[in-house]
Amino acid sequence: MFPQMGSVLKELETEAVYIMREAAAQFERPALLFSGGKDSIVLLHLASRAFAPAPIPFPLLHIDTGHNFPETIKYRDEAAQRYGVNLIVRRVQDSIDAGLVSEEVGPHSSRNALQTVTLLGAIAELKLDACFGGARRDEEKARAKERFFSHRNSFGQWDPKNQRPELWSLYSGRKNVGENFRVFPISNWMEIDVWQYIKAQGIPMPSLYFSHERPIVVRDGVPLAHTEFLSPIAGETVETRTVRFRTIGDATCTGAVYSTASDIDEVIAELLDSKTSERSTRADDRRSDSAMEDRKAKGYF
Amino acid sequence: MATEFNPDAEIIRISTAGSVDDGKSTLLGRLLVDTDSVYEDHFENLRRTSEHRGETEVNLALLADGLKAEREQGITIDVAYRYFSTPKKRFILADTPGHTQYTRNMITGASTADAAMILIDARHGMTEQSKRHAFITSLLRVPQVIVVINKMDLVEYSEEVFREIEAAFRVYSQRLTITNLSFIPVSALLGENVVTRSEKTPWYRGPSVLERLEELTPEAKRTPPDVRLPIQYVIRPDQNFRGYMGRLESGVIRKGDEMTVLPSGQSVTIRQLFELDGEVTEASAGSNVLVTFDREVDASRGDMLVRPRNLPTITQRIEAVICWMAEEPSSTAKPYVLRQTTREVSASLEEVVYRFEVETLHRDEVGSLKMNDIGRVVIGTGRPIFMDTYEHNRPLGSFLLIDPVSNGVVAAGMANRVNASEVSNASREKGLVVWLTGLSGAGKSTVSDALVDLLKREGLDAARLDGDDLRTGLNSDLGFTPEDRAENLRRSAHVAKLFANLGHITLCSFISPLNADRRKIREIIGDRYVEVYVRASLAECERRDPKGLYKKARSGEIRQFTGISSTFEEPESPDFVLNTEGVSIDEAVQVLANVIRKRLENH
């Protein structure tokens, strides 16, 4: 079928599957946070392998900023169908309409931070007691401090200075009413592992990850997609370039990279040569040195 | 940065610890930068932050400190995980702070480590912190230890200083269980002996830190051959498929293997065995498996599959070393929850035997353990657990204690003795006398033998007391006159009572034919007495005649044989009547086991 996985991927997969089964056993109402990005795609694939021949015992939850690439939405719907899993979508627009949050204004505005409110609202509404996330420790320095089973208080907040000890592979999901957990099965994976795994398992990927021509606006040195949500400001121009995305999130803050890598082997080769991190194109992380930690403390992914 | 990806590299997990200023973060930063594991944008961030703080050089320590408070205060608060690779190895490094909550963090890092890196400041030598780290490394049996003697630049790369610290460390560790120990003189700040060997230390002929790391092997995954498969999750995708998922913690299982389910003791055969890629005929330790059985059994999360002739210890009493991790000190009065493999049971801390004084390795007598204390304790559990010692089998011997109110993890423990050598209060309360009365051949001994086995498998302390056994010793002076028979029963009842007081569920098989005697027995034993009438008709007993006694009685060879030549009075008010006619031994045993379980619950 597919080439045999090497020992590194096998060990990482074994760890991730164990954690998924453990969470499914310990929690009553888990959901898998699905963004359409590569990490959540891998998570979904792992879930299908972890529980086969039974169906995946939890739904997907997509927090939709409304600022999506159309390819992401198409992929999301197809993936839900392919894996036979229920898809729940909650929209940031609804939180805005309900007056729970207000839209940021100005050219740098993004709905990235607003997602937290919608996410916490969805957790409360759906009575979720655990959410699987595709966060990895090597992505970002605050994420390097995360547990596999990460406790959230009744306000959905992370208290990084007072985390529960996590020893051996004894993961405890015990909690009080109103509290919940984020579960990160691929914590120990590096970006290269994600792509090697995608290749080894033959997982179809959204076209955004491969090189294509696209009109872009270069802002602070980062090429951003020119979309209905993002227009050039004074001094910026729209140009068409060959790019791909290394990470996919909200279309307003996910930068592209100039690349001609058009298939998975070329993507892997490019990564092995890359001198910058995947999140270097994320405007949301560039806001401050502790941007990720600050957002996580409030309940972000 | 150039990412290395060797698909067949070994993953090595390392824990590091050091005192606040040992330069641990600098060493890690140096390893990451010099192995080309830092992206340019991350390094650029670092340069900007260092510059902003008015530092002249790029502060590599900032690379390892992920939290705002850590960067601000220049300390490491929580365990952080770092990743780097070389062509041969993939390293996952748990960077554990030597500051607040130091012990708890060190233990967390060490719990999964194949190797530990202990940092010592060459100017200060062994400190309480480095001793603590050595102690924890030994306690958690981390198989490989590298002592990095750092800041050698500040002691002019003196061999004498290095040798003194090495000697002091060896003296201290003589009393510990540390194997595979190496020492490296380093200047993390200047990169001496970190990645490449330094010219500043010509007297040192060993490897650099990175070279030493590359020699490490994944020792922590080593487990014994005993089959231990805790059930983690049960799937039932359709009526015909019931599958049990779990990680095989140790041993090898094959399709067709006969297994015992704990605690029920039921035996099953593995009908199908799956790994993630599909059906297989064999799976080995570490694998996430899915098994189906040849028959329906009652098994669920927290139960364990083992091989019939290789059981773990089934116990409700553990002697263990624990590290206390909560603000609130340990209490012998509070209930806790014990989590081991996939099993959770209620538990109590029965006794704190002593606390280790880490500096001197003395044992202090204390009433309770405070945050960061390490001590030896006795724990009793509400239900049996299936355990091996930590030394023998890490996944089976490690456990957590959880506060059922806050749900926080309050302690991590390693079992070092799991056999019930002394009677705990919990089990003492379980003492019971189950008095089986009935005709010879009714099945008393057969049932009690099988029941003792079953109860033992459930971790209960069961014992068997038989009229024949006592008559050959204690009661050998007695004959078969009515007076002697009464005396035989009186003595036997007293012995049974002593057994029960020690916590045994004591199964007594005595014909004890007379109501008067049975009343006396009930009086002697008191409220721990359960009278079971094992009933089968005389005709059936005579047909079974297991010892050939009926034949002898009919022929007159034996006189005064109950049922034939002396009376058997049907019990007036037995606690339970167990019919043994028309049912199998197994069924009878299960029925009686339920009676006993119910009785224990009502205690």
PDB file of C-alpha atoms in Angstrom, chain B residues 108-313:
ATOM      1  CA  THR B 108       8.039  14.755  35.671  1.00  0.00           C
ATOM      2  CA  GLY B 109      11.011  15.089  33.327  1.00  0.00           C
ATOM      3  CA  ALA B 110      12.715  11.972  34.647  1.00  0.00           C
ATOM      4  CA  SER B 111       9.591   9.790  34.412  1.00  0.00           C
ATOM      5  CA  THR B 112       9.971   9.257  30.671  1.00  0.00           C
ATOM      6  CA  ALA B 113      13.729   9.795  30.367  1.00  0.00           C
ATOM      7  CA  ASP B 114      16.245   7.413  28.834  1.00  0.00           C
ATOM      8  CA  ALA B 115      18.991   9.604  30.226  1.00  0.00           C
ATOM      9  CA  ALA B 116      19.472  12.467  32.622  1.00  0.00           C
ATOM     10  CA  MET B 117      21.821  15.420  32.252  1.00  0.00           C
ATOM     11  CA  ILE B 118      22.782  16.868  35.602  1.00  0.00           C
ATOM     12  CA  LEU B 119      24.386  20.301  35.564  1.00  0.00           C
ATOM     13  CA  ILE B 120      26.878  21.381  38.180  1.00  0.00           C
ATOM     14  CA  ASP B 121      28.486  24.833  38.387  1.00  0.00           C
ATOM     15  CA  ALA B 122      32.246  24.214  38.534  1.00  0.00           C
ATOM     16  CA  ARG B 123      32.659  27.100  40.978  1.00  0.00           C
ATOM     17  CA  HIS B 124      30.166  25.742  43.479  1.00  0.00           C
ATOM     18  CA  GLY B 125      30.529  21.957  43.162  1.00  0.00           C
ATOM     19  CA  MET B 126      27.794  19.639  44.370  1.00  0.00           C
ATOM     20  CA  THR B 127      24.852  21.547  45.784  1.00  0.00           C
ATOM     21  CA  GLU B 128      21.678  20.350  47.428  1.00  0.00           C
ATOM     22  CA  GLN B 129      20.017  20.717  44.023  1.00  0.00           C
ATOM     23  CA  SER B 130      22.497  18.505  42.219  1.00  0.00           C
ATOM     24  CA  LYS B 131      22.187  15.898  44.957  1.00  0.00           C
ATOM     25  CA  ARG B 132      18.438  16.100  44.656  1.00  0.00           C
ATOM     26  CA  HIS B 133      18.653  15.567  40.944  1.00  0.00           C
ATOM     27  CA  ALA B 134      21.007  12.611  41.346  1.00  0.00           C
ATOM     28  CA  PHE B 135      18.677  11.168  43.950  1.00  0.00           C
ATOM     29  CA  ILE B 136      15.600  11.531  41.747  1.00  0.00           C
ATOM     30  CA  THR B 137      17.453  10.095  38.780  1.00  0.00           C
ATOM     31  CA  SER B 138      18.267   7.062  40.862  1.00  0.00           C
ATOM     32  CA  LEU B 139      14.782   6.803  42.311  1.00  0.00           C
ATOM     33  CA  LEU B 140      13.150   6.860  38.886  1.00  0.00           C
ATOM     34  CA  ARG B 141      15.825   4.504  37.628  1.00  0.00           C
ATOM     35  CA  VAL B 142      16.844   6.655  34.696  1.00  0.00           C
ATOM     36  CA  PRO B 143      19.326   4.263  33.114  1.00  0.00           C
ATOM     37  CA  GLN B 144      21.986   6.702  31.842  1.00  0.00           C
ATOM     38  CA  VAL B 145      23.405   9.725  33.632  1.00  0.00           C
ATOM     39  CA  ILE B 146      25.614  12.490  32.247  1.00  0.00           C
ATOM     40  CA  VAL B 147      27.071  14.949  34.742  1.00  0.00           C
ATOM     41  CA  VAL B 148      27.895  18.197  32.965  1.00  0.00           C
ATOM     42  CA  ILE B 149      30.346  20.266  34.968  1.00  0.00           C
ATOM     43  CA  ASN B 150      29.696  23.698  33.533  1.00  0.00           C
ATOM     44  CA  LYS B 151      31.347  27.123  33.689  1.00  0.00           C
ATOM     45  CA  MET B 152      34.769  25.524  33.394  1.00  0.00           C
ATOM     46  CA  ASP B 153      35.912  28.828  31.833  1.00  0.00           C
ATOM     47  CA  LEU B 154      35.470  30.464  35.239  1.00  0.00           C
ATOM     48  CA  VAL B 155      37.852  28.000  36.934  1.00  0.00           C
ATOM     49  CA  GLU B 156      40.557  28.207  34.220  1.00  0.00           C
ATOM     50  CA  TYR B 157      39.551  24.754  32.913  1.00  0.00           C
ATOM     51  CA  SER B 158      41.176  23.250  35.997  1.00  0.00           C
ATOM     52  CA  GLU B 159      41.414  19.463  35.958  1.00  0.00           C
ATOM     53  CA  GLU B 160      41.714  19.470  39.724  1.00  0.00           C
ATOM     54  CA  VAL B 161      38.354  21.226  40.169  1.00  0.00           C
ATOM     55  CA  PHE B 162      36.750  18.796  37.733  1.00  0.00           C
ATOM     56  CA  ARG B 163      38.191  15.706  39.474  1.00  0.00           C
ATOM     57  CA  GLU B 164      37.122  16.957  42.900  1.00  0.00           C
ATOM     58  CA  ILE B 165      33.535  17.390  41.792  1.00  0.00           C
ATOM     59  CA  GLU B 166      33.581  14.034  40.047  1.00  0.00           C
ATOM     60  CA  ALA B 167      34.870  12.362  43.228  1.00  0.00           C
ATOM     61  CA  ALA B 168      32.247  14.084  45.393  1.00  0.00           C
ATOM     62  CA  PHE B 169      29.498  13.004  43.019  1.00  0.00           C
ATOM     63  CA  ARG B 170      30.744   9.422  43.008  1.00  0.00           C
ATOM     64  CA  VAL B 171      30.803   9.325  46.796  1.00  0.00           C
ATOM     65  CA  TYR B 172      27.258  10.598  47.013  1.00  0.00           C
ATOM     66  CA  SER B 173      25.962   8.284  44.298  1.00  0.00           C
ATOM     67  CA  GLN B 174      27.521   5.185  45.839  1.00  0.00           C
ATOM     68  CA  ARG B 175      24.460   4.986  48.025  1.00  0.00           C
ATOM     69  CA  LEU B 176      22.123   5.294  45.069  1.00  0.00           C
ATOM     70  CA  THR B 177      21.272   3.087  42.114  1.00  0.00           C
ATOM     71  CA  ILE B 178      23.011   4.939  39.328  1.00  0.00           C
ATOM     72  CA  THR B 179      24.541   3.031  36.485  1.00  0.00           C
ATOM     73  CA  ASN B 180      26.249   4.244  33.357  1.00  0.00           C
ATOM     74  CA  LEU B 181      27.622   7.482  34.737  1.00  0.00           C
ATOM     75  CA  SER B 182      29.818   9.922  32.813  1.00  0.00           C
ATOM     76  CA  PHE B 183      31.333  13.357  33.534  1.00  0.00           C
ATOM     77  CA  ILE B 184      32.053  16.120  31.010  1.00  0.00           C
ATOM     78  CA  PRO B 185      33.852  19.447  31.604  1.00  0.00           C
ATOM     79  CA  VAL B 186      31.990  22.174  29.709  1.00  0.00           C
ATOM     80  CA  SER B 187      31.665  25.873  29.105  1.00  0.00           C
ATOM     81  CA  ALA B 188      28.149  26.235  27.731  1.00  0.00           C
ATOM     82  CA  LEU B 189      28.594  29.959  27.262  1.00  0.00           C
ATOM     83  CA  LEU B 190      31.640  29.531  25.048  1.00  0.00           C
ATOM     84  CA  GLY B 191      30.610  26.214  23.542  1.00  0.00           C
ATOM     85  CA  GLU B 192      33.592  24.228  24.913  1.00  0.00           C
ATOM     86  CA  ASN B 193      32.963  20.452  24.814  1.00  0.00           C
ATOM     87  CA  VAL B 194      29.311  21.033  23.901  1.00  0.00           C
ATOM     88  CA  VAL B 195      29.241  19.944  20.280  1.00  0.00           C
ATOM     89  CA  THR B 196      32.913  19.473  19.497  1.00  0.00           C
ATOM     90  CA  ARG B 197      35.739  18.569  21.842  1.00  0.00           C
ATOM     91  CA  SER B 198      37.537  21.506  23.380  1.00  0.00           C
ATOM     92  CA  GLU B 199      41.219  22.312  23.122  1.00  0.00           C
ATOM     93  CA  LYS B 200      40.980  23.997  26.518  1.00  0.00           C
ATOM     94  CA  THR B 201      40.712  20.664  28.305  1.00  0.00           C
ATOM     95  CA  PRO B 202      43.572  18.559  26.936  1.00  0.00           C
ATOM     96  CA  TRP B 203      43.445  16.431  30.103  1.00  0.00           C
ATOM     97  CA  TYR B 204      39.913  15.290  29.230  1.00  0.00           C
ATOM     98  CA  ARG B 205      39.716  12.474  26.688  1.00  0.00           C
ATOM     99  CA  GLY B 206      35.991  11.754  26.728  1.00  0.00           C
ATOM    100  CA  PRO B 207      33.254  12.785  24.337  1.00  0.00           C
ATOM    101  CA  SER B 208      31.600  16.202  23.996  1.00  0.00           C
ATOM    102  CA  VAL B 209      28.062  16.534  25.325  1.00  0.00           C
ATOM    103  CA  LEU B 210      26.530  15.994  21.898  1.00  0.00           C
ATOM    104  CA  GLU B 211      28.799  13.037  21.158  1.00  0.00           C
ATOM    105  CA  ARG B 212      27.771  11.483  24.459  1.00  0.00           C
ATOM    106  CA  LEU B 213      24.091  12.137  23.696  1.00  0.00           C
ATOM    107  CA  GLU B 214      24.484  10.369  20.380  1.00  0.00           C
ATOM    108  CA  GLU B 215      25.734   7.236  22.163  1.00  0.00           C
ATOM    109  CA  LEU B 216      22.573   6.965  24.284  1.00  0.00           C
ATOM    110  CA  THR B 217      20.079   4.149  23.777  1.00  0.00           C
ATOM    111  CA  PRO B 218      16.309   4.119  24.424  1.00  0.00           C
ATOM    112  CA  GLU B 219      16.646   2.267  27.715  1.00  0.00           C
ATOM    113  CA  ALA B 220      13.468   3.507  29.369  1.00  0.00           C
ATOM    114  CA  LYS B 221      11.318   1.430  27.038  1.00  0.00           C
ATOM    115  CA  ARG B 222      12.891  -1.791  28.211  1.00  0.00           C
ATOM    116  CA  THR B 223      10.305  -4.023  29.900  1.00  0.00           C
ATOM    117  CA  PRO B 224      10.261  -7.626  31.123  1.00  0.00           C
ATOM    118  CA  PRO B 225       8.684 -10.493  29.127  1.00  0.00           C
ATOM    119  CA  ASP B 226       5.598 -10.768  31.369  1.00  0.00           C
ATOM    120  CA  VAL B 227       2.420 -10.120  29.394  1.00  0.00           C
ATOM    121  CA  ARG B 228       0.523  -7.126  30.792  1.00  0.00           C
ATOM    122  CA  LEU B 229      -2.296  -5.667  28.744  1.00  0.00           C
ATOM    123  CA  PRO B 230      -4.464  -3.144  30.609  1.00  0.00           C
ATOM    124  CA  ILE B 231      -7.825  -2.637  28.924  1.00  0.00           C
ATOM    125  CA  GLN B 232      -8.091   0.982  27.858  1.00  0.00           C
ATOM    126  CA  TYR B 233     -11.183   1.310  25.692  1.00  0.00           C
ATOM    127  CA  VAL B 234     -13.878  -1.061  24.484  1.00  0.00           C
ATOM    128  CA  ILE B 235     -15.443  -0.726  21.051  1.00  0.00           C
ATOM    129  CA  ARG B 236     -18.611  -2.311  19.802  1.00  0.00           C
ATOM    130  CA  PRO B 237     -19.180  -1.132  16.250  1.00  0.00           C
ATOM    131  CA  ASP B 238     -21.856  -3.773  15.703  1.00  0.00           C
ATOM    132  CA  GLN B 239     -23.625  -6.595  17.495  1.00  0.00           C
ATOM    133  CA  ASN B 240     -21.058  -9.167  16.429  1.00  0.00           C
ATOM    134  CA  PHE B 241     -17.887  -7.321  17.243  1.00  0.00           C
ATOM    135  CA  ARG B 242     -16.706  -6.482  20.695  1.00  0.00           C
ATOM    136  CA  GLY B 243     -13.077  -5.349  20.712  1.00  0.00           C
ATOM    137  CA  TYR B 244     -10.801  -4.486  23.599  1.00  0.00           C
ATOM    138  CA  MET B 245      -8.186  -1.815  23.004  1.00  0.00           C
ATOM    139  CA  GLY B 246      -5.075  -1.224  25.039  1.00  0.00           C
ATOM    140  CA  ARG B 247      -1.361  -0.713  24.964  1.00  0.00           C
ATOM    141  CA  LEU B 248       0.593  -3.888  25.558  1.00  0.00           C
ATOM    142  CA  GLU B 249       2.799  -2.648  28.390  1.00  0.00           C
ATOM    143  CA  SER B 250       5.113  -5.633  28.350  1.00  0.00           C
ATOM    144  CA  GLY B 251       5.513  -9.049  26.796  1.00  0.00           C
ATOM    145  CA  VAL B 252       4.422 -10.517  23.482  1.00  0.00           C
ATOM    146  CA  ILE B 253       0.929 -11.778  22.644  1.00  0.00           C
ATOM    147  CA  ARG B 254      -0.166 -13.985  19.779  1.00  0.00           C
ATOM    148  CA  LYS B 255      -3.415 -14.850  18.146  1.00  0.00           C
ATOM    149  CA  GLY B 256      -4.754 -17.968  19.874  1.00  0.00           C
ATOM    150  CA  ASP B 257      -3.081 -17.238  23.211  1.00  0.00           C
ATOM    151  CA  GLU B 258      -4.981 -18.172  26.309  1.00  0.00           C
ATOM    152  CA  MET B 259      -5.371 -15.172  28.602  1.00  0.00           C
ATOM    153  CA  THR B 260      -6.752 -14.513  32.056  1.00  0.00           C
ATOM    154  CA  VAL B 261      -8.905 -11.454  32.647  1.00  0.00           C
ATOM    155  CA  LEU B 262      -8.219  -9.731  35.955  1.00  0.00           C
ATOM    156  CA  PRO B 263      -9.946  -9.330  38.327  1.00  0.00           C
ATOM    157  CA  SER B 264     -12.660 -11.789  37.266  1.00  0.00           C
ATOM    158  CA  GLY B 265     -10.206 -14.621  36.626  1.00  0.00           C
ATOM    159  CA  GLN B 266     -12.149 -15.701  33.547  1.00  0.00           C
ATOM    160  CA  SER B 267     -10.067 -17.331  30.873  1.00  0.00           C
ATOM    161  CA  VAL B 268     -10.364 -16.364  27.233  1.00  0.00           C
ATOM    162  CA  THR B 269      -8.557 -17.065  24.006  1.00  0.00           C
ATOM    163  CA  ILE B 270      -7.473 -14.284  21.657  1.00  0.00           C
ATOM    164  CA  ARG B 271      -9.536 -14.823  18.522  1.00  0.00           C
ATOM    165  CA  GLN B 272      -8.335 -11.815  16.544  1.00  0.00           C
ATOM    166  CA  LEU B 273      -5.439  -9.453  17.120  1.00  0.00           C
ATOM    167  CA  PHE B 274      -5.152  -6.080  15.372  1.00  0.00           C
ATOM    168  CA  GLU B 275      -2.588  -3.331  15.209  1.00  0.00           C
ATOM    169  CA  LEU B 276      -3.233  -0.025  13.421  1.00  0.00           C
ATOM    170  CA  ASP B 277      -2.486  -1.442   9.983  1.00  0.00           C
ATOM    171  CA  GLY B 278      -4.838  -4.395  10.377  1.00  0.00           C
ATOM    172  CA  GLU B 279      -4.902  -7.958  11.624  1.00  0.00           C
ATOM    173  CA  VAL B 280      -1.622  -9.476  12.820  1.00  0.00           C
ATOM    174  CA  THR B 281      -0.613 -12.769  14.418  1.00  0.00           C
ATOM    175  CA  GLU B 282       1.728 -11.295  17.010  1.00  0.00           C
ATOM    176  CA  ALA B 283       2.203  -8.002  18.842  1.00  0.00           C
ATOM    177  CA  SER B 284       4.931  -6.907  21.196  1.00  0.00           C
ATOM    178  CA  ALA B 285       5.418  -4.453  24.046  1.00  0.00           C
ATOM    179  CA  GLY B 286       4.524  -0.853  23.334  1.00  0.00           C
ATOM    180  CA  SER B 287       1.985  -1.629  20.629  1.00  0.00           C
ATOM    181  CA  ASN B 288      -1.577  -0.271  20.666  1.00  0.00           C
ATOM    182  CA  VAL B 289      -3.570  -3.435  20.098  1.00  0.00           C
ATOM    183  CA  LEU B 290      -7.166  -4.411  19.615  1.00  0.00           C
ATOM    184  CA  VAL B 291      -8.220  -7.935  20.577  1.00  0.00           C
ATOM    185  CA  THR B 292     -11.371  -9.969  20.349  1.00  0.00           C
ATOM    186  CA  PHE B 293     -12.066 -13.086  22.378  1.00  0.00           C
ATOM    187  CA  ASP B 294     -13.505 -16.495  21.658  1.00  0.00           C
ATOM    188  CA  ARG B 295     -16.333 -15.904  24.108  1.00  0.00           C
ATOM    189  CA  GLU B 296     -18.316 -13.154  25.778  1.00  0.00           C
ATOM    190  CA  VAL B 297     -16.714 -11.978  28.975  1.00  0.00           C
ATOM    191  CA  ASP B 298     -17.282  -9.216  31.413  1.00  0.00           C
ATOM    192  CA  ALA B 299     -14.236  -7.015  30.921  1.00  0.00           C
ATOM    193  CA  SER B 300     -13.926  -3.250  30.882  1.00  0.00           C
ATOM    194  CA  ARG B 301     -11.496  -0.357  31.223  1.00  0.00           C
ATOM    195  CA  GLY B 302      -9.229  -0.869  34.203  1.00  0.00           C
ATOM    196  CA  ASP B 303      -9.230  -4.652  33.905  1.00  0.00           C
ATOM    197  CA  MET B 304      -6.061  -6.383  32.759  1.00  0.00           C
ATOM    198  CA  LEU B 305      -5.240  -9.247  30.430  1.00  0.00           C
ATOM    199  CA  VAL B 306      -2.361 -11.471  31.477  1.00  0.00           C
ATOM    200  CA  ARG B 307      -1.099 -14.990  30.822  1.00  0.00           C
ATOM    201  CA  PRO B 308      -2.666 -17.569  33.163  1.00  0.00           C
ATOM    202  CA  ARG B 309       0.605 -18.700  34.702  1.00  0.00           C
ATOM    203  CA  ASN B 310       2.225 -15.273  34.958  1.00  0.00           C
ATOM    204  CA  LEU B 311       0.089 -13.027  37.098  1.00  0.00           C
ATOM    205  CA  PRO B 312       1.094  -9.648  38.478  1.00  0.00           C
ATOM    206  CA  THR B 313       0.629  -9.198  42.202  1.00  0.00           C
TER     207      THR B 313
END
